[in-house]
Amino acid sequence: MAAPNQPQKSTYDVIVIGAGIQGSFTAYHLAQRHKDTLLLEQFLLPHSRGSSHGQSRIIRSAYPQEYYSRMMPESFCLWQQLEAETGTTLYRQTGLVLLGPRGEPELEACRRSLGVDEILDAAALAQRYPGFRLQAGQVAMLDSTAGVLFADRALRTVQEVFRRHGGTLRDGEKVLRIEPGATVTVTTTAGVYKAPRLIITAGAWTGAFVEQLGLRLPLQPLRIDVCYWREKQPGSTRLGSVSPCFLTLGLSQVPHGIYGLPSIEYPGLMKVCHHHGSPIDPEKRDQAPSSAPRPDIGILSSFISSYLPGLETQPAVMETCLYTNTPDEDFILDRHPKFSNIIIGAGFSGHGFKLAPVVGKLLCELSLGEEPSYNMAHFAITRFPGVLGAAL
């Protein structure tokens, strides 16, 4: 995707591998800092092979972990700056309903992060949002700041601004080899590139790249069923484009949680997904047989029967996405333990999109040897035992 007639350079200040939302925002921040940056993507853009495609993602202030909730104000601000810079709408404020058992610790942590006191019981929730039902002993709260990010549009926009700031984006180039050193050499299917700094944000393919560099990270790619559900009677549940998103916390029957977004991708269909999936080799994602068992559909159908009774209990449309999870579902944002000029951003565990502007800033800071803007202890590679023993 280099500009037409632009000679192909071989040397850059920084190379970023992986042009999903995390890599694209990392490259964007580097270009804003006037670093000559090459962003490499193995697939032709746009594509649906990774974790950043699709039309919608939830953005929210509510987080049980305070280290994420502290980042969210800046993330909202950076999304708004990108909107202002491009004149493009990237966010729709819808609010977010959080559902869970009364007194559930993660729900209480979200309440503290929001600074809200209003707790809705079943009657109050049904009055405000008629499509939702709570079970005995459960409550809801509202994150009014939350909404929907237009994912495909956001990814395209940040890549366009990166290029406008002088960055080079080359798609359809698969990385074949990384040779570490004071100058890192990256060999692709189309060329050889060199830079004193490398950042790896390759999603489900990150594990294979860092193994080349003697590092075994506990990254598990998961295939996620992305499901869309039709109303039994159109308009009856008011779950249209202006209804809120929702997120469950602490429900015993769905330990990984369920989330939902209003009708955006498909008119009249609500997006409701299980925040979990089946282990998969990302190279074989499209080879998964359609007849393979999909236990998540049964979990979702049961949940919809109880909590969203106005929806049909079988999905009208099914798509797939990839998560790349760490054991604790916290991100990895760190320097390689041996090669400090190689930075790794990985393991976003299905909740990284909303934080991508801040993640990109942090990876940029790490690459440039600067003090990161936030405490990075929760994102360190060394929190996982055994990975250093495998390092070169």
Short mmCIF file of N, CA and C in Angstrom, two decimals, residues 22 29 74 117 137 150 174 176 181 186 194 211 218 222 255 291 324 331 343 374 388:
data_model
loop_
_atom_site.label_atom_id
_atom_site.label_comp_id
_atom_site.label_asym_id
_atom_site.label_seq_id
_atom_site.Cartn_x
_atom_site.Cartn_y
_atom_site.Cartn_z
N GLN A 22 -4.23 -2.02 17.14
CA GLN A 22 -3.13 -1.69 18.06
C GLN A 22 -1.89 -1.24 17.28
N HIS A 29 1.04 7.14 16.36
CA HIS A 29 1.75 7.95 17.36
C HIS A 29 3.21 8.17 16.95
N GLU A 74 -8.31 9.24 28.95
CA GLU A 74 -7.42 9.63 27.86
C GLU A 74 -7.81 8.92 26.57
N ASP A 117 -24.03 5.98 42.12
CA ASP A 117 -24.73 5.38 43.26
C ASP A 117 -26.00 4.67 42.85
N GLY A 137 -32.33 -11.55 42.72
CA GLY A 137 -31.05 -11.26 43.35
C GLY A 137 -30.06 -10.52 42.48
N PHE A 150 -17.20 2.59 15.82
CA PHE A 150 -17.38 2.04 14.48
C PHE A 150 -16.03 1.47 14.04
N LYS A 174 3.82 -10.72 4.02
CA LYS A 174 3.98 -11.58 5.19
C LYS A 174 5.42 -11.56 5.66
N LEU A 176 8.59 -13.10 7.08
CA LEU A 176 9.17 -14.44 7.06
C LEU A 176 10.22 -14.64 8.15
N GLY A 181 19.19 -7.41 16.68
CA GLY A 181 20.50 -6.77 16.73
C GLY A 181 20.32 -5.29 16.97
N VAL A 186 14.09 -7.22 9.06
CA VAL A 186 12.82 -7.90 8.86
C VAL A 186 12.70 -8.29 7.39
N LYS A 194 15.13 -2.66 7.38
CA LYS A 194 15.97 -2.51 8.57
C LYS A 194 15.53 -1.29 9.36
N GLU A 211 8.57 -16.54 19.20
CA GLU A 211 9.31 -17.80 19.33
C GLU A 211 10.59 -17.76 18.50
N PRO A 218 2.58 -17.07 26.86
CA PRO A 218 1.34 -17.85 27.00
C PRO A 218 0.16 -17.17 26.31
N LEU A 222 -8.24 -17.65 20.22
CA LEU A 222 -9.57 -18.23 20.35
C LEU A 222 -10.43 -17.79 19.18
N PRO A 255 -19.58 -17.80 33.18
CA PRO A 255 -18.41 -17.28 33.90
C PRO A 255 -17.53 -16.35 33.08
N SER A 291 -19.76 -27.86 10.75
CA SER A 291 -20.48 -28.79 11.61
C SER A 291 -19.83 -28.95 12.98
N THR A 324 -6.94 -13.08 21.21
CA THR A 324 -5.68 -13.69 21.62
C THR A 324 -5.53 -13.42 23.12
N PHE A 331 -3.18 -7.32 29.17
CA PHE A 331 -2.36 -7.14 27.98
C PHE A 331 -0.89 -7.46 28.27
N ILE A 343 9.82 -4.35 20.88
CA ILE A 343 8.69 -4.13 21.79
C ILE A 343 7.55 -5.05 21.36
N TYR A 374 1.87 5.39 32.00
CA TYR A 374 1.12 4.66 33.03
C TYR A 374 2.01 3.60 33.65
N LEU A 388 11.23 -16.39 30.47
CA LEU A 388 12.60 -15.90 30.36
C LEU A 388 13.59 -17.03 30.15
#
